[in-house]
């Protein structure tokens, strides 16, 4: 934790692979190896659940999703996420898997001076990624997408082949200045003797998070004295929520994947109602038209669009970064 508060903004890494004689692919990795990687990143597993498609881990600092040929890991605080790159690529090679693509995204840190190397600057992060990824990922791009506020969206991608649309798009929502009354849902009771899992279930229901996708199997966890994480599993799709509720540096994030704008917009409105943030950003990755309708959907909820930026990335497709501020008093 930084001296001034906990860093809620996550760093997100996605690695994609090809090959493997094992049908389960990366899911065949020994858990002990995953634990060692997380130890290097400086986080641990606090809860886990899986289905026939992928394994989901709630971490002490955010989430990890392991598919047969894809790994998604996002961590908050002062974790050193990029230290997972080389060991994950090496472990995958022992299963006959070759990394074919990498994407890294993050917002603007609330406490940037507290971040350890290689997360000291985006330039340092990009250089570290280039040094630790195989040279076969020769198609690269790094960019900082700006807005009218101080918040920026940092994106790096590297791949061996250009982006191929799989019909889905990824949504990353970052929210700050949460409504203080709603943020109280993510504080545990005084002298609460329950487990993190039990307290987490209560937070999920009290805050209304379960309503975002009622088809999802939810793995939730409440931290002591406050804070919350949730991973949702719905077939082959994941969703995740992380909350730092302390006043002065309150933060919440939501991430998921969608096939249609309609289901995305419906979930977006539900998420905003859970937190009523003073400021937020919505980043859509993969499909060019995914961003359309976001501003219109948020307008009735008191969110006014401040800026919109778009860019193309060789291993991600179109990334659209939109920022909003609340008209709440």
Short mmCIF file of C-alpha atoms in Angstrom, two decimals:
data_model
loop_
_atom_site.label_atom_id
_atom_site.label_comp_id
_atom_site.label_asym_id
_atom_site.label_seq_id
_atom_site.Cartn_x
_atom_site.Cartn_y
_atom_site.Cartn_z
CA UNK A 1 0.00 0.00 0.00
CA UNK A 2 1.18 3.49 -0.84
CA UNK A 3 1.71 5.84 2.09
CA UNK A 4 -1.25 7.91 0.92
CA UNK A 5 -3.66 5.05 0.07
CA UNK A 6 -4.22 1.83 -1.83
CA UNK A 7 -3.76 1.84 -5.62
CA UNK A 8 -7.00 0.58 -7.10
CA UNK A 9 -6.16 0.93 -10.79
CA UNK A 10 -5.18 -2.46 -12.17
CA UNK A 11 -2.55 -3.53 -14.63
CA UNK A 12 -3.91 -6.11 -17.10
CA UNK A 13 -1.93 -8.68 -19.08
CA UNK A 14 -3.28 -11.12 -21.66
CA UNK A 15 -1.14 -13.79 -23.30
CA UNK A 16 -2.42 -15.98 -26.16
CA UNK A 17 -0.85 -19.24 -27.29
CA UNK A 18 -1.11 -21.89 -29.99
CA UNK A 19 -0.25 -25.58 -30.12
CA UNK A 20 -0.25 -28.17 -27.28
CA UNK A 21 -0.98 -31.89 -27.54
CA UNK A 22 -2.94 -31.60 -24.26
CA UNK A 23 -6.62 -30.69 -24.77
CA UNK A 24 -6.67 -28.66 -21.55
CA UNK A 25 -3.56 -26.74 -22.59
CA UNK A 26 -2.53 -24.18 -19.98
CA UNK A 27 -5.01 -25.68 -17.53
CA UNK A 28 -2.57 -28.59 -17.24
CA UNK A 29 -0.05 -26.35 -15.47
CA UNK A 30 0.73 -27.48 -11.95
CA UNK A 31 -0.83 -25.14 -9.42
CA UNK A 32 2.53 -24.90 -7.66
CA UNK A 33 3.96 -23.27 -10.78
CA UNK A 34 1.10 -20.76 -10.89
CA UNK A 35 1.70 -19.97 -7.22
CA UNK A 36 5.39 -19.27 -7.87
CA UNK A 37 4.52 -16.89 -10.69
CA UNK A 38 2.04 -15.07 -8.46
CA UNK A 39 4.64 -14.91 -5.70
CA UNK A 40 6.97 -13.06 -8.08
CA UNK A 41 4.11 -10.67 -8.89
CA UNK A 42 3.49 -10.30 -5.14
CA UNK A 43 -0.02 -11.69 -4.78
CA UNK A 44 -1.73 -14.94 -3.81
CA UNK A 45 -4.88 -16.95 -4.57
CA UNK A 46 -7.70 -16.41 -2.06
CA UNK A 47 -10.53 -18.25 -3.84
CA UNK A 48 -11.02 -20.28 -7.03
CA UNK A 49 -13.65 -21.90 -9.22
CA UNK A 50 -13.69 -23.41 -12.71
CA UNK A 51 -15.88 -25.03 -15.34
CA UNK A 52 -15.34 -26.99 -18.55
CA UNK A 53 -14.01 -23.89 -20.34
CA UNK A 54 -11.54 -22.19 -17.96
CA UNK A 55 -10.25 -21.78 -14.42
CA UNK A 56 -10.87 -18.62 -12.42
CA UNK A 57 -8.81 -17.40 -9.47
CA UNK A 58 -9.63 -14.48 -7.17
CA UNK A 59 -6.30 -13.02 -6.07
CA UNK A 60 -5.27 -10.99 -3.05
CA UNK A 61 -4.83 -8.23 -5.66
CA UNK A 62 -7.47 -8.85 -8.39
CA UNK A 63 -7.86 -11.83 -10.77
CA UNK A 64 -6.40 -14.61 -12.90
CA UNK A 65 -8.18 -16.54 -15.67
CA UNK A 66 -6.60 -19.60 -17.28
CA UNK A 67 -8.00 -20.94 -20.56
CA UNK A 68 -6.45 -23.78 -22.62
CA UNK A 69 -4.64 -21.27 -24.89
CA UNK A 70 -5.03 -17.95 -23.08
CA UNK A 71 -4.11 -16.38 -19.74
CA UNK A 72 -5.57 -13.13 -18.40
CA UNK A 73 -4.10 -11.69 -15.21
CA UNK A 74 -4.85 -8.30 -13.69
CA UNK A 75 -3.41 -6.99 -10.45
CA UNK A 76 -3.77 -3.79 -8.44
CA UNK A 77 -1.78 -2.16 -5.65
CA UNK A 78 2.00 -2.15 -6.04
CA UNK A 79 2.20 -5.58 -7.62
CA UNK A 80 4.79 -6.24 -10.32
CA UNK A 81 2.53 -7.85 -12.91
CA UNK A 82 5.00 -7.86 -15.79
CA UNK A 83 7.33 -10.14 -13.86
CA UNK A 84 4.87 -12.90 -14.78
CA UNK A 85 5.53 -12.64 -18.52
CA UNK A 86 8.71 -14.65 -18.92
CA UNK A 87 7.84 -17.47 -16.47
CA UNK A 88 4.36 -17.88 -18.00
CA UNK A 89 5.82 -18.11 -21.51
CA UNK A 90 8.44 -20.60 -20.28
CA UNK A 91 5.92 -22.76 -18.42
CA UNK A 92 3.65 -22.81 -21.48
CA UNK A 93 6.50 -24.03 -23.68
CA UNK A 94 6.85 -27.15 -21.50
CA UNK A 95 3.26 -27.99 -22.55
CA UNK A 96 4.06 -27.53 -26.24
CA UNK A 97 2.49 -24.08 -26.39
CA UNK A 98 3.97 -21.09 -28.23
CA UNK A 99 3.00 -17.53 -27.37
CA UNK A 100 1.35 -15.82 -30.35
CA UNK A 101 0.11 -12.58 -28.85
CA UNK A 102 0.38 -10.25 -25.87
CA UNK A 103 -1.66 -7.25 -24.78
CA UNK A 104 -1.11 -5.00 -21.78
CA UNK A 105 -3.46 -2.24 -20.62
CA UNK A 106 -3.83 0.03 -17.63
CA UNK A 107 -5.27 3.37 -16.60
CA UNK A 108 -3.51 6.25 -14.87
CA UNK A 109 -2.32 5.35 -11.39
CA UNK A 110 -3.70 7.34 -8.46
CA UNK A 111 -0.33 6.98 -6.69
CA UNK A 112 2.25 6.63 -9.51
CA UNK A 113 5.25 7.38 -7.29
CA UNK A 114 4.50 4.25 -5.23
CA UNK A 115 4.82 1.88 -8.21
CA UNK A 116 7.93 -0.33 -8.29
CA UNK A 117 9.95 -1.11 -11.40
CA UNK A 118 9.03 -1.95 -14.13
CA UNK A 119 5.78 -0.06 -13.52
CA UNK A 120 7.52 3.24 -12.78
CA UNK A 121 6.57 4.66 -16.20
CA UNK A 122 4.78 3.36 -19.28
CA UNK A 123 8.08 3.63 -21.18
CA UNK A 124 9.72 1.33 -18.63
CA UNK A 125 6.81 -1.11 -18.94
CA UNK A 126 7.07 -1.22 -22.74
CA UNK A 127 10.84 -1.74 -22.65
CA UNK A 128 10.43 -4.53 -20.08
CA UNK A 129 7.80 -6.25 -22.22
CA UNK A 130 9.96 -6.02 -25.34
CA UNK A 131 12.92 -7.50 -23.46
CA UNK A 132 10.93 -10.40 -22.01
CA UNK A 133 8.72 -11.41 -24.92
CA UNK A 134 10.01 -13.69 -27.71
CA UNK A 135 11.35 -11.93 -30.79
CA UNK A 136 8.76 -13.81 -32.87
CA UNK A 137 6.17 -11.30 -31.62
CA UNK A 138 7.52 -8.75 -34.06
CA UNK A 139 4.33 -6.79 -34.81
CA UNK A 140 4.16 -4.29 -31.95
CA UNK A 141 2.46 -1.08 -30.98
CA UNK A 142 2.40 1.05 -27.83
CA UNK A 143 0.24 4.12 -27.33
CA UNK A 144 -1.17 6.36 -24.62
CA UNK A 145 -4.77 7.37 -25.29
CA UNK A 146 -5.51 10.74 -23.71
CA UNK A 147 -8.66 12.45 -22.47
CA UNK A 148 -9.77 15.88 -21.27
CA UNK A 149 -9.05 14.78 -17.70
CA UNK A 150 -5.84 13.50 -16.15
CA UNK A 151 -6.92 9.93 -16.86
CA UNK A 152 -5.20 8.15 -19.74
CA UNK A 153 -5.40 4.65 -21.21
CA UNK A 154 -2.08 2.88 -21.81
CA UNK A 155 -2.03 0.10 -24.41
CA UNK A 156 0.74 -2.21 -25.63
CA UNK A 157 0.27 -5.13 -28.02
CA UNK A 158 2.68 -7.54 -29.68
CA UNK A 159 1.89 -10.46 -31.95
CA UNK A 160 3.18 -12.81 -34.61
CA UNK A 161 0.06 -12.43 -36.76
CA UNK A 162 -2.39 -9.59 -37.23
CA UNK A 163 -5.62 -9.42 -35.21
CA UNK A 164 -8.43 -11.84 -36.08
CA UNK A 165 -11.96 -10.96 -34.94
CA UNK A 166 -13.44 -13.79 -32.83
CA UNK A 167 -16.84 -12.15 -32.59
CA UNK A 168 -16.35 -10.93 -29.01
CA UNK A 169 -15.14 -7.65 -27.55
CA UNK A 170 -13.63 -6.85 -24.16
CA UNK A 171 -14.95 -4.10 -21.91
CA UNK A 172 -12.89 -2.51 -19.13
CA UNK A 173 -14.65 0.01 -16.88
CA UNK A 174 -12.71 2.08 -14.33
CA UNK A 175 -14.63 4.14 -11.76
CA UNK A 176 -13.41 6.63 -9.16
CA UNK A 177 -15.03 8.83 -6.49
CA UNK A 178 -17.67 6.21 -5.68
CA UNK A 179 -20.90 7.28 -4.03
CA UNK A 180 -19.99 7.18 -0.29
CA UNK A 181 -23.29 5.56 0.72
CA UNK A 182 -22.97 2.78 -1.87
CA UNK A 183 -19.28 2.31 -1.05
CA UNK A 184 -20.30 1.33 2.50
CA UNK A 185 -21.55 -1.96 1.04
CA UNK A 186 -17.91 -3.00 0.72
CA UNK A 187 -16.88 -2.53 4.36
CA UNK A 188 -17.05 -5.50 6.70
CA UNK A 189 -18.86 -5.34 10.02
CA UNK A 190 -16.87 -4.56 13.14
CA UNK A 191 -15.44 -7.78 14.66
CA UNK A 192 -16.78 -9.78 11.70
CA UNK A 193 -15.73 -13.38 12.33
CA UNK A 194 -16.96 -14.74 9.01
CA UNK A 195 -14.69 -16.00 6.25
CA UNK A 196 -13.85 -13.78 3.30
CA UNK A 197 -16.01 -16.01 1.09
CA UNK A 198 -19.07 -15.73 3.35
CA UNK A 199 -18.74 -11.96 3.79
CA UNK A 200 -18.15 -11.62 0.05
CA UNK A 201 -21.45 -13.31 -0.76
CA UNK A 202 -23.27 -10.81 1.42
CA UNK A 203 -21.55 -7.89 -0.34
CA UNK A 204 -22.45 -9.33 -3.75
CA UNK A 205 -26.15 -9.39 -2.85
CA UNK A 206 -26.28 -6.14 -0.85
CA UNK A 207 -24.58 -4.11 -3.60
CA UNK A 208 -26.63 -5.59 -6.44
CA UNK A 209 -23.66 -7.09 -8.25
CA UNK A 210 -25.41 -10.42 -8.74
CA UNK A 211 -27.99 -8.69 -10.95
CA UNK A 212 -25.34 -7.66 -13.51
CA UNK A 213 -25.38 -11.21 -14.91
CA UNK A 214 -27.71 -13.63 -13.16
CA UNK A 215 -26.49 -16.50 -15.35
CA UNK A 216 -22.96 -16.26 -13.96
CA UNK A 217 -21.50 -18.52 -11.30
CA UNK A 218 -19.93 -16.03 -8.88
CA UNK A 219 -16.78 -16.54 -6.85
CA UNK A 220 -16.57 -13.58 -4.45
CA UNK A 221 -14.33 -12.50 -1.59
CA UNK A 222 -14.46 -9.73 1.02
CA UNK A 223 -11.24 -8.33 2.43
CA UNK A 224 -10.75 -7.12 6.01
CA UNK A 225 -11.59 -4.41 6.98
CA UNK A 226 -12.83 -3.42 3.52
CA UNK A 227 -12.49 -4.19 -0.17
CA UNK A 228 -14.08 -6.72 -2.49
CA UNK A 229 -13.29 -8.92 -5.48
CA UNK A 230 -15.50 -11.09 -7.66
CA UNK A 231 -14.99 -13.38 -10.64
CA UNK A 232 -18.01 -14.50 -12.65
CA UNK A 233 -18.16 -17.54 -14.92
CA UNK A 234 -20.80 -17.79 -17.64
CA UNK A 235 -19.95 -20.58 -20.08
CA UNK A 236 -16.71 -19.54 -21.79
CA UNK A 237 -17.07 -15.90 -20.72
CA UNK A 238 -15.66 -14.28 -17.60
CA UNK A 239 -16.51 -11.14 -15.67
CA UNK A 240 -14.72 -9.52 -12.75
CA UNK A 241 -15.33 -6.72 -10.25
CA UNK A 242 -12.83 -5.16 -7.82
CA UNK A 243 -13.58 -2.49 -5.25
CA UNK A 244 -11.41 -0.21 -3.10
CA UNK A 245 -14.08 1.70 -1.14
CA UNK A 246 -12.04 4.05 1.07
CA UNK A 247 -13.04 7.68 0.81
CA UNK A 248 -10.43 9.88 -0.85
CA UNK A 249 -9.16 7.19 -3.23
CA UNK A 250 -12.24 5.04 -3.81
CA UNK A 251 -12.14 2.94 -6.95
CA UNK A 252 -14.07 0.13 -8.62
CA UNK A 253 -13.54 -1.77 -11.85
CA UNK A 254 -15.62 -4.07 -13.99
CA UNK A 255 -14.43 -6.19 -16.89
CA UNK A 256 -16.16 -8.71 -19.13
CA UNK A 257 -16.54 -9.89 -22.73
CA UNK A 258 -19.62 -9.53 -24.93
CA UNK A 259 -20.92 -10.57 -28.33
CA UNK A 260 -23.49 -7.77 -28.78
CA UNK A 261 -23.73 -4.09 -27.89
CA UNK A 262 -27.19 -4.68 -26.42
CA UNK A 263 -26.02 -7.06 -23.69
CA UNK A 264 -23.00 -4.85 -22.99
CA UNK A 265 -25.08 -1.67 -22.58
CA UNK A 266 -27.52 -3.45 -20.27
CA UNK A 267 -24.67 -4.64 -18.03
CA UNK A 268 -22.99 -1.21 -18.16
CA UNK A 269 -26.09 0.51 -16.79
CA UNK A 270 -26.39 -2.04 -13.96
CA UNK A 271 -22.73 -1.57 -13.01
CA UNK A 272 -23.03 2.22 -12.86
CA UNK A 273 -26.11 1.92 -10.63
CA UNK A 274 -24.08 -0.21 -8.18
CA UNK A 275 -21.40 2.48 -7.70
CA UNK A 276 -22.66 5.87 -9.01
CA UNK A 277 -19.07 7.04 -9.64
CA UNK A 278 -18.06 10.67 -9.81
CA UNK A 279 -15.83 9.87 -12.79
CA UNK A 280 -15.38 6.83 -14.99
CA UNK A 281 -13.85 5.50 -18.17
CA UNK A 282 -15.08 2.81 -20.55
CA UNK A 283 -12.61 1.06 -22.81
CA UNK A 284 -13.83 -1.35 -25.50
CA UNK A 285 -11.38 -3.58 -27.34
CA UNK A 286 -11.88 -5.75 -30.39
CA UNK A 287 -14.87 -4.59 -32.39
CA UNK A 288 -14.94 -1.19 -34.04
CA UNK A 289 -18.59 -0.40 -33.38
CA UNK A 290 -18.69 -1.70 -29.76
CA UNK A 291 -18.45 1.82 -28.28
CA UNK A 292 -21.61 3.11 -29.95
CA UNK A 293 -24.51 3.76 -27.62
CA UNK A 294 -22.41 4.04 -24.46
CA UNK A 295 -22.87 7.79 -23.97
CA UNK A 296 -26.60 7.56 -24.68
CA UNK A 297 -26.99 4.71 -22.17
CA UNK A 298 -25.15 6.60 -19.43
CA UNK A 299 -26.86 9.97 -19.92
CA UNK A 300 -30.03 9.03 -17.94
CA UNK A 301 -27.77 7.86 -15.09
CA UNK A 302 -26.22 11.31 -14.75
CA UNK A 303 -22.97 10.53 -16.57
CA UNK A 304 -21.82 13.11 -19.12
CA UNK A 305 -19.25 12.21 -21.76
CA UNK A 306 -16.04 14.20 -21.55
CA UNK A 307 -13.89 12.68 -24.28
CA UNK A 308 -13.53 9.83 -26.75
CA UNK A 309 -10.37 8.48 -28.40
CA UNK A 310 -9.87 5.56 -30.78
CA UNK A 311 -6.87 3.69 -32.14
CA UNK A 312 -6.05 0.46 -33.98
CA UNK A 313 -3.74 -2.19 -32.53
CA UNK A 314 -2.35 -5.19 -34.43
CA UNK A 315 -3.21 -7.74 -31.73
CA UNK A 316 -6.39 -6.18 -30.38
CA UNK A 317 -8.33 -4.56 -33.20
CA UNK A 318 -10.02 -1.26 -32.40
CA UNK A 319 -9.63 0.24 -28.92
CA UNK A 320 -12.06 3.04 -28.00
CA UNK A 321 -11.46 4.93 -24.75
CA UNK A 322 -14.31 7.12 -23.40
CA UNK A 323 -14.37 9.19 -20.20
CA UNK A 324 -17.38 10.46 -18.25
CA UNK A 325 -18.13 12.65 -15.25
CA UNK A 326 -21.19 12.60 -13.02
CA UNK A 327 -23.65 15.41 -12.57
CA UNK A 328 -24.46 14.25 -9.04
CA UNK A 329 -24.37 16.88 -6.27
#
